[in-house]
């Protein structure tokens, strides 16, 4: 199969559908209402505690725009929330290219939405390993899988999708959208993409450095044999 090459995109992309799943929920109380003020018809997909926080922020308005990812995909979260966003409909929505006819047919076939913005930050791995007495198992449990995957997918597809990883960037994003009639430009999306890849690179480096310092004896000490 040949490599897909994109030669046609839109500079301005209206933010109509967003996916929000964050460990650090600071700033949502201004960012989410700000997005809705700019694009009243916006649709918000969210998970777990983030969904609960957005519902609390929006109050009665939540029923008009907020939906659990599990309701959207038709797949309930696993017990403990281990698998929430790793779903075909999600990644089709993130990776879809506007002028790719096959992609558009796939969206229609699966009743999926093109997702225009991902707002994700990751499990607190660095904070976890900074605690005294942390074990390899403690650290392993705080390695985020769905978050980096969504960030990388949306950052790769900067030709259409905005990948937002830093709560400190929320005011700037709202300002840019305000200046552009609720849209973000290719330049905006490209700058966010660079920041997103820097974020996941740093996250993976922290994991690699932690594991490199551990011995198999320290790993084995965390577990009993299942045999």
CSV table of C-alpha atoms in Angstrom, one decimal:
chain,number,residue,atom,x,y,z
A,1,UNK,CA,0.0,0.0,0.0
A,2,UNK,CA,1.4,3.4,-1.0
A,3,UNK,CA,2.0,6.2,1.4
A,4,UNK,CA,-0.8,8.8,1.6
A,5,UNK,CA,0.3,12.3,0.5
A,6,UNK,CA,-1.9,15.2,1.4
A,7,UNK,CA,-1.8,18.2,-0.9
A,8,UNK,CA,-5.0,20.1,0.0
A,9,UNK,CA,-6.1,21.4,3.4
A,10,UNK,CA,-8.0,24.3,5.0
A,11,UNK,CA,-5.9,27.0,6.6
A,12,UNK,CA,-8.7,27.8,9.0
A,13,UNK,CA,-10.5,25.0,10.9
A,14,UNK,CA,-13.7,25.7,12.8
A,15,UNK,CA,-13.6,24.0,16.2
A,16,UNK,CA,-16.8,22.0,16.3
A,17,UNK,CA,-15.9,18.8,18.1
A,18,UNK,CA,-13.4,18.5,20.9
A,19,UNK,CA,-12.2,15.6,23.1
A,20,UNK,CA,-11.1,16.5,26.6
A,21,UNK,CA,-9.4,14.0,29.0
A,22,UNK,CA,-7.0,15.6,31.5
A,23,UNK,CA,-5.2,14.7,34.6
A,24,UNK,CA,-4.6,18.4,35.4
A,25,UNK,CA,-8.0,20.0,35.4
A,26,UNK,CA,-6.9,23.5,36.2
A,27,UNK,CA,-8.2,26.2,33.8
A,28,UNK,CA,-11.1,24.2,32.5
A,29,UNK,CA,-13.5,26.5,34.4
A,30,UNK,CA,-12.6,29.3,32.0
A,31,UNK,CA,-11.6,27.4,28.9
A,32,UNK,CA,-14.7,25.2,28.4
A,33,UNK,CA,-17.2,28.1,28.8
A,34,UNK,CA,-14.9,30.2,26.6
A,35,UNK,CA,-15.0,27.7,23.8
A,36,UNK,CA,-18.8,27.4,24.0
A,37,UNK,CA,-19.2,31.2,23.9
A,38,UNK,CA,-17.2,31.3,20.7
A,39,UNK,CA,-18.9,28.2,19.1
A,40,UNK,CA,-22.2,27.6,20.8
A,41,UNK,CA,-22.8,24.4,18.8
A,42,UNK,CA,-19.6,22.8,19.9
A,43,UNK,CA,-19.7,19.1,20.9
A,44,UNK,CA,-17.6,17.9,23.8
A,45,UNK,CA,-16.5,14.3,24.3
A,46,UNK,CA,-15.0,13.5,27.6
A,47,UNK,CA,-14.0,10.7,30.1
A,48,UNK,CA,-14.2,9.8,33.8
A,49,UNK,CA,-13.3,12.6,36.2
A,50,UNK,CA,-12.9,15.1,33.4
A,51,UNK,CA,-16.4,14.5,32.3
A,52,UNK,CA,-17.6,15.1,35.8
A,53,UNK,CA,-15.6,18.3,36.2
A,54,UNK,CA,-17.0,19.7,32.9
A,55,UNK,CA,-20.5,18.7,33.9
A,56,UNK,CA,-20.0,20.6,37.1
A,57,UNK,CA,-18.7,23.7,35.3
A,58,UNK,CA,-21.5,23.8,32.7
A,59,UNK,CA,-24.4,22.9,35.0
A,60,UNK,CA,-27.7,22.7,33.1
A,61,UNK,CA,-26.0,23.4,29.8
A,62,UNK,CA,-24.0,20.2,29.9
A,63,UNK,CA,-26.9,18.1,28.5
A,64,UNK,CA,-26.8,20.1,25.3
A,65,UNK,CA,-23.1,19.6,24.4
A,66,UNK,CA,-21.3,17.1,26.7
A,67,UNK,CA,-21.1,13.3,26.0
A,68,UNK,CA,-19.2,10.5,27.6
A,69,UNK,CA,-16.7,8.9,25.2
A,70,UNK,CA,-18.1,5.5,26.2
A,71,UNK,CA,-21.6,6.7,25.0
A,72,UNK,CA,-20.1,8.0,21.8
A,73,UNK,CA,-18.1,4.8,21.0
A,74,UNK,CA,-20.7,2.4,22.3
A,75,UNK,CA,-18.0,0.7,24.4
A,76,UNK,CA,-18.0,1.0,28.2
A,77,UNK,CA,-14.8,1.9,30.0
A,78,UNK,CA,-13.0,-1.1,31.5
A,79,UNK,CA,-13.2,-1.5,35.2
A,80,UNK,CA,-10.7,0.9,36.8
A,81,UNK,CA,-10.7,3.0,33.7
A,82,UNK,CA,-7.7,1.2,32.1
A,83,UNK,CA,-9.2,1.5,28.6
A,84,UNK,CA,-11.3,4.6,27.8
A,85,UNK,CA,-10.3,6.2,24.5
A,86,UNK,CA,-8.5,3.5,22.6
A,87,UNK,CA,-11.3,3.0,20.0
A,88,UNK,CA,-11.5,3.0,16.2
A,89,UNK,CA,-14.1,5.9,16.1
A,90,UNK,CA,-11.9,8.1,18.2
A,91,UNK,CA,-8.8,7.6,16.1
A,92,UNK,CA,-10.7,7.8,12.8
A,93,UNK,CA,-12.0,11.2,14.1
A,94,UNK,CA,-8.5,12.3,15.0
A,95,UNK,CA,-6.7,11.2,11.8
A,96,UNK,CA,-9.3,12.0,9.2
A,97,UNK,CA,-8.2,14.3,6.4
A,98,UNK,CA,-10.8,16.7,5.2
A,99,UNK,CA,-10.3,16.2,1.4
A,100,UNK,CA,-9.8,12.4,1.5
A,101,UNK,CA,-12.9,10.8,0.1
A,102,UNK,CA,-12.1,7.4,1.6
A,103,UNK,CA,-11.8,9.0,5.1
A,104,UNK,CA,-15.1,10.8,4.6
A,105,UNK,CA,-16.8,7.5,3.6
A,106,UNK,CA,-15.3,5.8,6.7
A,107,UNK,CA,-16.7,8.6,8.9
A,108,UNK,CA,-20.2,8.1,7.4
A,109,UNK,CA,-19.9,4.3,7.6
A,110,UNK,CA,-19.1,4.3,11.3
A,111,UNK,CA,-21.2,7.4,12.3
A,112,UNK,CA,-18.0,9.0,13.6
A,113,UNK,CA,-17.2,12.7,14.0
A,114,UNK,CA,-14.1,14.5,12.8
A,115,UNK,CA,-12.5,15.7,16.0
A,116,UNK,CA,-11.1,19.2,15.7
A,117,UNK,CA,-9.3,19.6,19.0
A,118,UNK,CA,-7.9,17.3,21.6
A,119,UNK,CA,-7.3,18.6,25.1
A,120,UNK,CA,-5.2,16.1,27.0
A,121,UNK,CA,-2.5,16.0,29.7
A,122,UNK,CA,-1.0,12.9,31.1
A,123,UNK,CA,-1.0,10.8,34.3
A,124,UNK,CA,1.4,12.3,36.8
A,125,UNK,CA,4.4,10.0,36.2
A,126,UNK,CA,7.1,12.4,37.3
A,127,UNK,CA,5.1,13.3,40.5
A,128,UNK,CA,4.7,9.6,41.3
A,129,UNK,CA,8.3,8.7,41.0
A,130,UNK,CA,9.4,11.7,43.1
A,131,UNK,CA,7.6,10.2,46.1
A,132,UNK,CA,9.7,8.4,48.7
A,133,UNK,CA,9.6,4.6,48.5
A,134,UNK,CA,7.9,4.4,45.1
A,135,UNK,CA,8.1,0.9,43.5
A,136,UNK,CA,8.4,-0.1,39.9
A,137,UNK,CA,4.7,-1.2,40.1
A,138,UNK,CA,3.7,2.2,41.5
A,139,UNK,CA,5.4,3.8,38.5
A,140,UNK,CA,4.1,1.3,36.0
A,141,UNK,CA,0.5,2.0,37.0
A,142,UNK,CA,1.1,5.7,36.2
A,143,UNK,CA,2.3,5.2,32.7
A,144,UNK,CA,-0.3,6.8,30.5
A,145,UNK,CA,-1.3,5.0,27.3
A,146,UNK,CA,-4.4,6.6,25.8
A,147,UNK,CA,-3.3,10.1,26.5
A,148,UNK,CA,0.0,10.0,24.6
A,149,UNK,CA,-1.7,8.1,21.8
A,150,UNK,CA,-4.4,10.8,21.4
A,151,UNK,CA,-1.8,13.6,21.6
A,152,UNK,CA,0.4,12.0,19.0
A,153,UNK,CA,-2.5,11.3,16.6
A,154,UNK,CA,-3.8,14.8,16.9
A,155,UNK,CA,-0.4,16.4,16.7
A,156,UNK,CA,0.5,14.3,13.6
A,157,UNK,CA,-2.7,15.5,12.0
A,158,UNK,CA,-2.0,19.2,12.6
A,159,UNK,CA,-3.3,19.8,9.1
A,160,UNK,CA,-6.7,19.7,10.6
A,161,UNK,CA,-6.6,19.1,14.4
A,162,UNK,CA,-5.4,21.2,17.3
A,163,UNK,CA,-3.5,19.2,20.0
A,164,UNK,CA,-3.7,21.1,23.4
A,165,UNK,CA,-1.4,19.8,26.2
A,166,UNK,CA,-0.8,22.8,28.5
A,167,UNK,CA,-3.5,24.5,30.6
A,168,UNK,CA,-1.4,27.7,30.4
A,169,UNK,CA,-2.1,27.9,26.7
A,170,UNK,CA,-5.9,28.0,27.1
A,171,UNK,CA,-6.2,31.8,27.2
A,172,UNK,CA,-4.0,32.2,24.1
A,173,UNK,CA,-6.0,29.6,22.2
A,174,UNK,CA,-9.3,31.4,23.1
A,175,UNK,CA,-7.8,34.7,22.0
A,176,UNK,CA,-6.7,33.2,18.6
A,177,UNK,CA,-10.2,31.7,18.1
A,178,UNK,CA,-11.8,35.0,19.0
A,179,UNK,CA,-9.7,36.7,16.3
A,180,UNK,CA,-10.6,34.0,13.8
A,181,UNK,CA,-14.3,33.6,14.1
A,182,UNK,CA,-14.1,30.4,16.3
A,183,UNK,CA,-11.4,28.8,14.1
A,184,UNK,CA,-7.7,28.0,14.5
A,185,UNK,CA,-5.2,28.5,11.6
A,186,UNK,CA,-2.6,26.1,10.2
A,187,UNK,CA,0.0,28.2,12.0
A,188,UNK,CA,-1.8,27.8,15.3
A,189,UNK,CA,-2.2,24.1,14.9
A,190,UNK,CA,1.4,23.6,13.8
A,191,UNK,CA,2.7,25.5,16.9
A,192,UNK,CA,0.5,23.3,19.1
A,193,UNK,CA,1.7,20.2,17.4
A,194,UNK,CA,5.4,21.1,18.1
A,195,UNK,CA,4.5,21.6,21.8
A,196,UNK,CA,2.6,18.4,21.9
A,197,UNK,CA,5.4,16.3,20.6
A,198,UNK,CA,7.8,18.0,23.0
A,199,UNK,CA,5.4,17.1,25.8
A,200,UNK,CA,5.2,13.4,24.9
A,201,UNK,CA,9.0,13.2,24.3
A,202,UNK,CA,9.7,14.5,27.8
A,203,UNK,CA,7.1,12.1,29.3
A,204,UNK,CA,8.7,9.1,27.6
A,205,UNK,CA,12.2,10.2,28.5
A,206,UNK,CA,11.2,10.3,32.2
A,207,UNK,CA,9.8,6.8,32.0
A,208,UNK,CA,12.9,5.5,30.2
A,209,UNK,CA,15.2,7.1,32.7
A,210,UNK,CA,13.3,5.7,35.7
A,211,UNK,CA,13.3,2.2,34.3
A,212,UNK,CA,16.9,2.4,33.4
A,213,UNK,CA,17.8,2.9,37.0
A,214,UNK,CA,15.9,-0.2,38.2
A,215,UNK,CA,17.2,-3.8,38.5
A,216,UNK,CA,15.3,-7.0,37.8
A,217,UNK,CA,15.5,-7.7,41.5
A,218,UNK,CA,13.6,-4.5,42.2
A,219,UNK,CA,11.0,-5.5,39.7
A,220,UNK,CA,10.6,-9.0,41.0
A,221,UNK,CA,10.2,-7.7,44.6
A,222,UNK,CA,6.9,-6.1,43.5
A,223,UNK,CA,5.2,-9.4,42.6
A,224,UNK,CA,4.4,-12.9,43.7
A,225,UNK,CA,4.4,-15.7,41.2
A,226,UNK,CA,1.1,-16.5,39.5
A,227,UNK,CA,2.2,-20.1,38.7
